[in-house]
Amino acid sequence: MARFHILPRCPLAVQFWLLGLDARRGDLTRLGYQKTPMNTGSSAYTLDFMERHSLILHSTGLTLKLPEGELYYERRTGRFTLDGQPILPA
């Protein structure tokens, strides 16, 4: 008999898929993101906004640089960290 594992779904999975489509079409660069080739295969897209804030998108996750620290989302695990410290769900 087959066994199934039900994992909690993360709505960011759909968002990353849509962002990937935007990147392939060139929409992210048209929206002001700066494309930077990475040695992991896919490019990173950086958007600087407001003072001292930036958003970096990559196929492995995203990084939001804030005055309070660096918020990172790891796509594979679905986990968030702030300056390397895990952010636990409420």
PDB file of N, CA and C in Angstrom:
ATOM      1  N   MET A   1       0.835  -1.172   0.000  1.00  0.00           N
ATOM      2  CA  MET A   1       0.000   0.000   0.000  1.00  0.00           C
ATOM      3  C   MET A   1       0.888   1.245   0.000  1.00  0.00           C
ATOM      4  N   ALA A   2       0.503   2.228  -0.757  1.00  0.00           N
ATOM      5  CA  ALA A   2       1.277   3.467  -0.861  1.00  0.00           C
ATOM      6  C   ALA A   2       1.125   4.304   0.399  1.00  0.00           C
ATOM      7  N   ARG A   3       2.192   4.980   0.742  1.00  0.00           N
ATOM      8  CA  ARG A   3       2.165   5.894   1.884  1.00  0.00           C
ATOM      9  C   ARG A   3       2.331   7.313   1.372  1.00  0.00           C
ATOM     10  N   PHE A   4       1.607   8.193   1.970  1.00  0.00           N
ATOM     11  CA  PHE A   4       1.677   9.588   1.585  1.00  0.00           C
ATOM     12  C   PHE A   4       2.063  10.417   2.796  1.00  0.00           C
ATOM     13  N   HIS A   5       2.901  11.378   2.570  1.00  0.00           N
ATOM     14  CA  HIS A   5       3.283  12.317   3.616  1.00  0.00           C
ATOM     15  C   HIS A   5       2.679  13.660   3.262  1.00  0.00           C
ATOM     16  N   ILE A   6       1.927  14.188   4.162  1.00  0.00           N
ATOM     17  CA  ILE A   6       1.314  15.492   3.924  1.00  0.00           C
ATOM     18  C   ILE A   6       2.170  16.541   4.620  1.00  0.00           C
ATOM     19  N   LEU A   7       2.703  17.440   3.833  1.00  0.00           N
ATOM     20  CA  LEU A   7       3.515  18.531   4.358  1.00  0.00           C
ATOM     21  C   LEU A   7       2.702  19.807   4.321  1.00  0.00           C
ATOM     22  N   PRO A   8       2.920  20.690   5.271  1.00  0.00           N
ATOM     23  CA  PRO A   8       2.205  21.965   5.223  1.00  0.00           C
ATOM     24  C   PRO A   8       2.602  22.727   3.964  1.00  0.00           C
ATOM     25  N   ARG A   9       1.623  23.265   3.291  1.00  0.00           N
ATOM     26  CA  ARG A   9       1.890  23.992   2.055  1.00  0.00           C
ATOM     27  C   ARG A   9       2.303  25.420   2.368  1.00  0.00           C
ATOM     28  N   CYS A  10       3.253  25.882   1.594  1.00  0.00           N
ATOM     29  CA  CYS A  10       3.745  27.242   1.769  1.00  0.00           C
ATOM     30  C   CYS A  10       3.282  28.069   0.575  1.00  0.00           C
ATOM     31  N   PRO A  11       2.564  29.157   0.809  1.00  0.00           N
ATOM     32  CA  PRO A  11       2.097  29.978  -0.312  1.00  0.00           C
ATOM     33  C   PRO A  11       3.241  30.618  -1.087  1.00  0.00           C
ATOM     34  N   LEU A  12       4.439  30.684  -0.489  1.00  0.00           N
ATOM     35  CA  LEU A  12       5.566  31.267  -1.209  1.00  0.00           C
ATOM     36  C   LEU A  12       6.032  30.385  -2.363  1.00  0.00           C
ATOM     37  N   ALA A  13       5.688  29.090  -2.364  1.00  0.00           N
ATOM     38  CA  ALA A  13       6.067  28.221  -3.480  1.00  0.00           C
ATOM     39  C   ALA A  13       5.456  28.726  -4.782  1.00  0.00           C
ATOM     40  N   VAL A  14       4.219  29.122  -4.738  1.00  0.00           N
ATOM     41  CA  VAL A  14       3.554  29.670  -5.926  1.00  0.00           C
ATOM     42  C   VAL A  14       4.181  31.002  -6.302  1.00  0.00           C
ATOM     43  N   GLN A  15       4.471  31.828  -5.319  1.00  0.00           N
ATOM     44  CA  GLN A  15       5.081  33.132  -5.592  1.00  0.00           C
ATOM     45  C   GLN A  15       6.437  32.971  -6.274  1.00  0.00           C
ATOM     46  N   PHE A  16       7.249  32.010  -5.809  1.00  0.00           N
ATOM     47  CA  PHE A  16       8.550  31.786  -6.441  1.00  0.00           C
ATOM     48  C   PHE A  16       8.387  31.287  -7.873  1.00  0.00           C
ATOM     49  N   TRP A  17       7.408  30.450  -8.121  1.00  0.00           N
ATOM     50  CA  TRP A  17       7.153  29.977  -9.478  1.00  0.00           C
ATOM     51  C   TRP A  17       6.794  31.158 -10.379  1.00  0.00           C
ATOM     52  N   LEU A  18       5.932  32.038  -9.884  1.00  0.00           N
ATOM     53  CA  LEU A  18       5.546  33.218 -10.666  1.00  0.00           C
ATOM     54  C   LEU A  18       6.731  34.163 -10.875  1.00  0.00           C
ATOM     55  N   LEU A  19       7.556  34.346  -9.853  1.00  0.00           N
ATOM     56  CA  LEU A  19       8.741  35.188 -10.005  1.00  0.00           C
ATOM     57  C   LEU A  19       9.710  34.595 -11.026  1.00  0.00           C
ATOM     58  N   GLY A  20       9.808  33.273 -11.066  1.00  0.00           N
ATOM     59  CA  GLY A  20      10.644  32.616 -12.073  1.00  0.00           C
ATOM     60  C   GLY A  20      10.151  32.903 -13.479  1.00  0.00           C
ATOM     61  N   LEU A  21       8.833  32.889 -13.662  1.00  0.00           N
ATOM     62  CA  LEU A  21       8.272  33.245 -14.971  1.00  0.00           C
ATOM     63  C   LEU A  21       8.584  34.694 -15.316  1.00  0.00           C
ATOM     64  N   ASP A  22       8.444  35.579 -14.340  1.00  0.00           N
ATOM     65  CA  ASP A  22       8.764  36.994 -14.559  1.00  0.00           C
ATOM     66  C   ASP A  22      10.231  37.168 -14.940  1.00  0.00           C
ATOM     67  N   ALA A  23      11.115  36.419 -14.283  1.00  0.00           N
ATOM     68  CA  ALA A  23      12.549  36.522 -14.584  1.00  0.00           C
ATOM     69  C   ALA A  23      12.837  36.056 -16.005  1.00  0.00           C
ATOM     70  N   ARG A  24      12.252  34.932 -16.406  1.00  0.00           N
ATOM     71  CA  ARG A  24      12.482  34.415 -17.762  1.00  0.00           C
ATOM     72  C   ARG A  24      11.989  35.372 -18.832  1.00  0.00           C
ATOM     73  N   ARG A  25      10.905  36.070 -18.558  1.00  0.00           N
ATOM     74  CA  ARG A  25      10.350  37.015 -19.535  1.00  0.00           C
ATOM     75  C   ARG A  25      11.060  38.364 -19.517  1.00  0.00           C
ATOM     76  N   GLY A  26      11.917  38.588 -18.521  1.00  0.00           N
ATOM     77  CA  GLY A  26      12.609  39.862 -18.409  1.00  0.00           C
ATOM     78  C   GLY A  26      11.820  40.919 -17.663  1.00  0.00           C
ATOM     79  N   ASP A  27      10.711  40.514 -17.064  1.00  0.00           N
ATOM     80  CA  ASP A  27       9.863  41.480 -16.362  1.00  0.00           C
ATOM     81  C   ASP A  27      10.524  42.048 -15.110  1.00  0.00           C
ATOM     82  N   LEU A  28      11.328  41.238 -14.414  1.00  0.00           N
ATOM     83  CA  LEU A  28      11.955  41.737 -13.186  1.00  0.00           C
ATOM     84  C   LEU A  28      12.924  42.877 -13.490  1.00  0.00           C
ATOM     85  N   THR A  29      13.717  42.738 -14.543  1.00  0.00           N
ATOM     86  CA  THR A  29      14.646  43.824 -14.879  1.00  0.00           C
ATOM     87  C   THR A  29      13.884  45.061 -15.343  1.00  0.00           C
ATOM     88  N   ARG A  30      12.780  44.861 -16.020  1.00  0.00           N
ATOM     89  CA  ARG A  30      11.963  46.012 -16.432  1.00  0.00           C
ATOM     90  C   ARG A  30      11.341  46.715 -15.228  1.00  0.00           C
ATOM     91  N   LEU A  31      11.135  45.988 -14.142  1.00  0.00           N
ATOM     92  CA  LEU A  31      10.565  46.575 -12.925  1.00  0.00           C
ATOM     93  C   LEU A  31      11.624  47.217 -12.029  1.00  0.00           C
ATOM     94  N   GLY A  32      12.878  47.176 -12.449  1.00  0.00           N
ATOM     95  CA  GLY A  32      13.929  47.838 -11.684  1.00  0.00           C
ATOM     96  C   GLY A  32      14.873  46.919 -10.939  1.00  0.00           C
ATOM     97  N   TYR A  33      14.682  45.611 -11.020  1.00  0.00           N
ATOM     98  CA  TYR A  33      15.595  44.672 -10.377  1.00  0.00           C
ATOM     99  C   TYR A  33      16.901  44.626 -11.162  1.00  0.00           C
ATOM    100  N   GLN A  34      18.010  44.504 -10.451  1.00  0.00           N
ATOM    101  CA  GLN A  34      19.317  44.384 -11.080  1.00  0.00           C
ATOM    102  C   GLN A  34      19.702  42.910 -11.088  1.00  0.00           C
ATOM    103  N   LYS A  35      19.986  42.374 -12.275  1.00  0.00           N
ATOM    104  CA  LYS A  35      20.315  40.960 -12.431  1.00  0.00           C
ATOM    105  C   LYS A  35      21.812  40.752 -12.214  1.00  0.00           C
ATOM    106  N   THR A  36      22.153  39.761 -11.367  1.00  0.00           N
ATOM    107  CA  THR A  36      23.547  39.426 -11.088  1.00  0.00           C
ATOM    108  C   THR A  36      23.736  37.925 -11.276  1.00  0.00           C
ATOM    109  N   PRO A  37      24.581  37.490 -12.224  1.00  0.00           N
ATOM    110  CA  PRO A  37      24.840  36.052 -12.386  1.00  0.00           C
ATOM    111  C   PRO A  37      25.472  35.471 -11.117  1.00  0.00           C
ATOM    112  N   MET A  38      25.058  34.264 -10.767  1.00  0.00           N
ATOM    113  CA  MET A  38      25.582  33.586  -9.579  1.00  0.00           C
ATOM    114  C   MET A  38      26.244  32.282 -10.014  1.00  0.00           C
ATOM    115  N   ASN A  39      27.168  31.777  -9.210  1.00  0.00           N
ATOM    116  CA  ASN A  39      27.844  30.531  -9.563  1.00  0.00           C
ATOM    117  C   ASN A  39      27.016  29.297  -9.234  1.00  0.00           C
ATOM    118  N   THR A  40      25.817  29.457  -8.694  1.00  0.00           N
ATOM    119  CA  THR A  40      24.945  28.319  -8.391  1.00  0.00           C
ATOM    120  C   THR A  40      24.013  27.997  -9.545  1.00  0.00           C
ATOM    121  N   GLY A  41      24.140  28.680 -10.660  1.00  0.00           N
ATOM    122  CA  GLY A  41      23.336  28.356 -11.831  1.00  0.00           C
ATOM    123  C   GLY A  41      22.320  29.405 -12.202  1.00  0.00           C
ATOM    124  N   SER A  42      21.563  29.885 -11.246  1.00  0.00           N
ATOM    125  CA  SER A  42      20.567  30.903 -11.577  1.00  0.00           C
ATOM    126  C   SER A  42      21.052  32.264 -11.091  1.00  0.00           C
ATOM    127  N   SER A  43      20.466  33.297 -11.629  1.00  0.00           N
ATOM    128  CA  SER A  43      20.867  34.662 -11.283  1.00  0.00           C
ATOM    129  C   SER A  43      20.126  35.150 -10.048  1.00  0.00           C
ATOM    130  N   ALA A  44      20.698  36.141  -9.405  1.00  0.00           N
ATOM    131  CA  ALA A  44      20.032  36.832  -8.303  1.00  0.00           C
ATOM    132  C   ALA A  44      19.499  38.152  -8.840  1.00  0.00           C
ATOM    133  N   TYR A  45      18.375  38.571  -8.313  1.00  0.00           N
ATOM    134  CA  TYR A  45      17.752  39.831  -8.713  1.00  0.00           C
ATOM    135  C   TYR A  45      17.626  40.701  -7.470  1.00  0.00           C
ATOM    136  N   THR A  46      18.190  41.897  -7.536  1.00  0.00           N
ATOM    137  CA  THR A  46      18.215  42.804  -6.388  1.00  0.00           C
ATOM    138  C   THR A  46      17.409  44.053  -6.689  1.00  0.00           C
ATOM    139  N   LEU A  47      16.582  44.438  -5.738  1.00  0.00           N
ATOM    140  CA  LEU A  47      15.811  45.672  -5.843  1.00  0.00           C
ATOM    141  C   LEU A  47      16.107  46.514  -4.609  1.00  0.00           C
ATOM    142  N   ASP A  48      16.698  47.680  -4.826  1.00  0.00           N
ATOM    143  CA  ASP A  48      16.931  48.624  -3.730  1.00  0.00           C
ATOM    144  C   ASP A  48      15.735  49.556  -3.655  1.00  0.00           C
ATOM    145  N   PHE A  49      15.178  49.699  -2.462  1.00  0.00           N
ATOM    146  CA  PHE A  49      14.025  50.577  -2.291  1.00  0.00           C
ATOM    147  C   PHE A  49      14.121  51.251  -0.935  1.00  0.00           C
ATOM    148  N   MET A  50      13.483  52.369  -0.846  1.00  0.00           N
ATOM    149  CA  MET A  50      13.537  53.176   0.369  1.00  0.00           C
ATOM    150  C   MET A  50      15.003  53.336   0.791  1.00  0.00           C
ATOM    151  N   GLU A  51      15.233  53.921   1.896  1.00  0.00           N
ATOM    152  CA  GLU A  51      16.606  54.119   2.342  1.00  0.00           C
ATOM    153  C   GLU A  51      17.069  52.905   3.140  1.00  0.00           C
ATOM    154  N   ARG A  52      18.191  52.315   2.764  1.00  0.00           N
ATOM    155  CA  ARG A  52      18.819  51.184   3.465  1.00  0.00           C
ATOM    156  C   ARG A  52      18.032  49.880   3.377  1.00  0.00           C
ATOM    157  N   HIS A  53      17.168  49.714   2.417  1.00  0.00           N
ATOM    158  CA  HIS A  53      16.414  48.479   2.264  1.00  0.00           C
ATOM    159  C   HIS A  53      16.729  47.878   0.896  1.00  0.00           C
ATOM    160  N   SER A  54      16.820  46.568   0.837  1.00  0.00           N
ATOM    161  CA  SER A  54      16.952  45.904  -0.454  1.00  0.00           C
ATOM    162  C   SER A  54      16.361  44.502  -0.350  1.00  0.00           C
ATOM    163  N   LEU A  55      15.900  44.027  -1.482  1.00  0.00           N
ATOM    164  CA  LEU A  55      15.321  42.693  -1.598  1.00  0.00           C
ATOM    165  C   LEU A  55      16.136  41.938  -2.627  1.00  0.00           C
ATOM    166  N   ILE A  56      16.613  40.754  -2.266  1.00  0.00           N
ATOM    167  CA  ILE A  56      17.386  39.922  -3.181  1.00  0.00           C
ATOM    168  C   ILE A  56      16.609  38.630  -3.396  1.00  0.00           C
ATOM    169  N   LEU A  57      16.279  38.355  -4.650  1.00  0.00           N
ATOM    170  CA  LEU A  57      15.559  37.140  -5.017  1.00  0.00           C
ATOM    171  C   LEU A  57      16.518  36.174  -5.702  1.00  0.00           C
ATOM    172  N   HIS A  58      16.444  34.913  -5.337  1.00  0.00           N
ATOM    173  CA  HIS A  58      17.236  33.855  -5.966  1.00  0.00           C
ATOM    174  C   HIS A  58      16.378  32.602  -5.931  1.00  0.00           C
ATOM    175  N   SER A  59      16.691  31.644  -6.772  1.00  0.00           N
ATOM    176  CA  SER A  59      15.871  30.431  -6.805  1.00  0.00           C
ATOM    177  C   SER A  59      15.919  29.669  -5.480  1.00  0.00           C
ATOM    178  N   THR A  60      16.943  29.883  -4.656  1.00  0.00           N
ATOM    179  CA  THR A  60      17.055  29.183  -3.374  1.00  0.00           C
ATOM    180  C   THR A  60      16.334  29.878  -2.235  1.00  0.00           C
ATOM    181  N   GLY A  61      15.960  31.140  -2.431  1.00  0.00           N
ATOM    182  CA  GLY A  61      15.277  31.872  -1.373  1.00  0.00           C
ATOM    183  C   GLY A  61      15.295  33.357  -1.624  1.00  0.00           C
ATOM    184  N   LEU A  62      15.008  34.099  -0.581  1.00  0.00           N
ATOM    185  CA  LEU A  62      15.043  35.557  -0.705  1.00  0.00           C
ATOM    186  C   LEU A  62      15.650  36.148   0.553  1.00  0.00           C
ATOM    187  N   THR A  63      16.240  37.317   0.379  1.00  0.00           N
ATOM    188  CA  THR A  63      16.841  38.053   1.482  1.00  0.00           C
ATOM    189  C   THR A  63      16.287  39.463   1.466  1.00  0.00           C
ATOM    190  N   LEU A  64      15.822  39.913   2.609  1.00  0.00           N
ATOM    191  CA  LEU A  64      15.326  41.275   2.763  1.00  0.00           C
ATOM    192  C   LEU A  64      16.231  41.961   3.779  1.00  0.00           C
ATOM    193  N   LYS A  65      16.963  42.972   3.303  1.00  0.00           N
ATOM    194  CA  LYS A  65      17.875  43.697   4.190  1.00  0.00           C
ATOM    195  C   LYS A  65      17.130  44.867   4.805  1.00  0.00           C
ATOM    196  N   LEU A  66      17.047  44.835   6.132  1.00  0.00           N
ATOM    197  CA  LEU A  66      16.334  45.845   6.908  1.00  0.00           C
ATOM    198  C   LEU A  66      17.285  46.479   7.912  1.00  0.00           C
ATOM    199  N   PRO A  67      16.938  47.636   8.457  1.00  0.00           N
ATOM    200  CA  PRO A  67      17.785  48.216   9.512  1.00  0.00           C
ATOM    201  C   PRO A  67      17.909  47.289  10.727  1.00  0.00           C
ATOM    202  N   GLU A  68      16.889  46.471  10.990  1.00  0.00           N
ATOM    203  CA  GLU A  68      16.913  45.556  12.139  1.00  0.00           C
ATOM    204  C   GLU A  68      17.796  44.341  11.892  1.00  0.00           C
ATOM    205  N   GLY A  69      18.132  44.071  10.648  1.00  0.00           N
ATOM    206  CA  GLY A  69      18.937  42.901  10.319  1.00  0.00           C
ATOM    207  C   GLY A  69      18.562  42.348   8.961  1.00  0.00           C
ATOM    208  N   GLU A  70      19.072  41.169   8.679  1.00  0.00           N
ATOM    209  CA  GLU A  70      18.850  40.521   7.399  1.00  0.00           C
ATOM    210  C   GLU A  70      17.857  39.372   7.569  1.00  0.00           C
ATOM    211  N   LEU A  71      16.694  39.525   6.958  1.00  0.00           N
ATOM    212  CA  LEU A  71      15.661  38.495   7.001  1.00  0.00           C
ATOM    213  C   LEU A  71      15.860  37.587   5.801  1.00  0.00           C
ATOM    214  N   TYR A  72      15.992  36.285   6.049  1.00  0.00           N
ATOM    215  CA  TYR A  72      16.242  35.328   4.969  1.00  0.00           C
ATOM    216  C   TYR A  72      15.163  34.253   4.978  1.00  0.00           C
ATOM    217  N   TYR A  73      14.656  33.925   3.799  1.00  0.00           N
ATOM    218  CA  TYR A  73      13.708  32.825   3.632  1.00  0.00           C
ATOM    219  C   TYR A  73      14.389  31.763   2.791  1.00  0.00           C
ATOM    220  N   GLU A  74      14.505  30.553   3.324  1.00  0.00           N
ATOM    221  CA  GLU A  74      15.086  29.440   2.585  1.00  0.00           C
ATOM    222  C   GLU A  74      13.956  28.641   1.950  1.00  0.00           C
ATOM    223  N   ARG A  75      13.950  28.634   0.641  1.00  0.00           N
ATOM    224  CA  ARG A  75      12.854  28.021  -0.101  1.00  0.00           C
ATOM    225  C   ARG A  75      12.743  26.516   0.156  1.00  0.00           C
ATOM    226  N   ARG A  76      13.869  25.813   0.215  1.00  0.00           N
ATOM    227  CA  ARG A  76      13.848  24.358   0.359  1.00  0.00           C
ATOM    228  C   ARG A  76      13.193  23.921   1.665  1.00  0.00           C
ATOM    229  N   THR A  77      13.509  24.613   2.750  1.00  0.00           N
ATOM    230  CA  THR A  77      12.971  24.221   4.056  1.00  0.00           C
ATOM    231  C   THR A  77      11.734  25.013   4.457  1.00  0.00           C
ATOM    232  N   GLY A  78      11.522  26.170   3.826  1.00  0.00           N
ATOM    233  CA  GLY A  78      10.399  27.023   4.193  1.00  0.00           C
ATOM    234  C   GLY A  78      10.626  27.775   5.490  1.00  0.00           C
ATOM    235  N   ARG A  79      11.884  27.911   5.899  1.00  0.00           N
ATOM    236  CA  ARG A  79      12.205  28.552   7.174  1.00  0.00           C
ATOM    237  C   ARG A  79      12.690  29.983   6.985  1.00  0.00           C
ATOM    238  N   PHE A  80      12.403  30.784   7.993  1.00  0.00           N
ATOM    239  CA  PHE A  80      12.859  32.165   8.035  1.00  0.00           C
ATOM    240  C   PHE A  80      13.923  32.310   9.117  1.00  0.00           C
ATOM    241  N   THR A  81      14.916  33.152   8.844  1.00  0.00           N
ATOM    242  CA  THR A  81      15.895  33.513   9.864  1.00  0.00           C
ATOM    243  C   THR A  81      16.082  35.028   9.833  1.00  0.00           C
ATOM    244  N   LEU A  82      16.433  35.582  10.970  1.00  0.00           N
ATOM    245  CA  LEU A  82      16.768  36.998  11.078  1.00  0.00           C
ATOM    246  C   LEU A  82      18.175  37.069  11.644  1.00  0.00           C
ATOM    247  N   ASP A  83      19.103  37.541  10.834  1.00  0.00           N
ATOM    248  CA  ASP A  83      20.530  37.567  11.190  1.00  0.00           C
ATOM    249  C   ASP A  83      21.023  36.193  11.638  1.00  0.00           C
ATOM    250  N   GLY A  84      20.579  35.151  10.942  1.00  0.00           N
ATOM    251  CA  GLY A  84      21.029  33.795  11.219  1.00  0.00           C
ATOM    252  C   GLY A  84      20.287  33.081  12.331  1.00  0.00           C
ATOM    253  N   GLN A  85      19.426  33.779  13.049  1.00  0.00           N
ATOM    254  CA  GLN A  85      18.662  33.170  14.144  1.00  0.00           C
ATOM    255  C   GLN A  85      17.288  32.748  13.628  1.00  0.00           C
ATOM    256  N   PRO A  86      16.881  31.505  13.870  1.00  0.00           N
ATOM    257  CA  PRO A  86      15.581  31.045  13.372  1.00  0.00           C
ATOM    258  C   PRO A  86      14.421  31.860  13.935  1.00  0.00           C
ATOM    259  N   ILE A  87      13.447  32.084  13.098  1.00  0.00           N
ATOM    260  CA  ILE A  87      12.191  32.705  13.525  1.00  0.00           C
ATOM    261  C   ILE A  87      11.174  31.577  13.604  1.00  0.00           C
ATOM    262  N   LEU A  88      10.717  31.295  14.793  1.00  0.00           N
ATOM    263  CA  LEU A  88       9.797  30.181  15.002  1.00  0.00           C
ATOM    264  C   LEU A  88       8.366  30.626  14.745  1.00  0.00           C
ATOM    265  N   PRO A  89       7.542  29.719  14.199  1.00  0.00           N
ATOM    266  CA  PRO A  89       6.141  30.072  13.973  1.00  0.00           C
ATOM    267  C   PRO A  89       5.431  30.373  15.285  1.00  0.00           C
ATOM    268  N   ALA A  90       4.496  31.278  15.225  1.00  0.00           N
ATOM    269  CA  ALA A  90       3.746  31.666  16.428  1.00  0.00           C
ATOM    270  C   ALA A  90       2.738  30.620  16.812  1.00  0.00           C
TER     271      ALA A  90
END
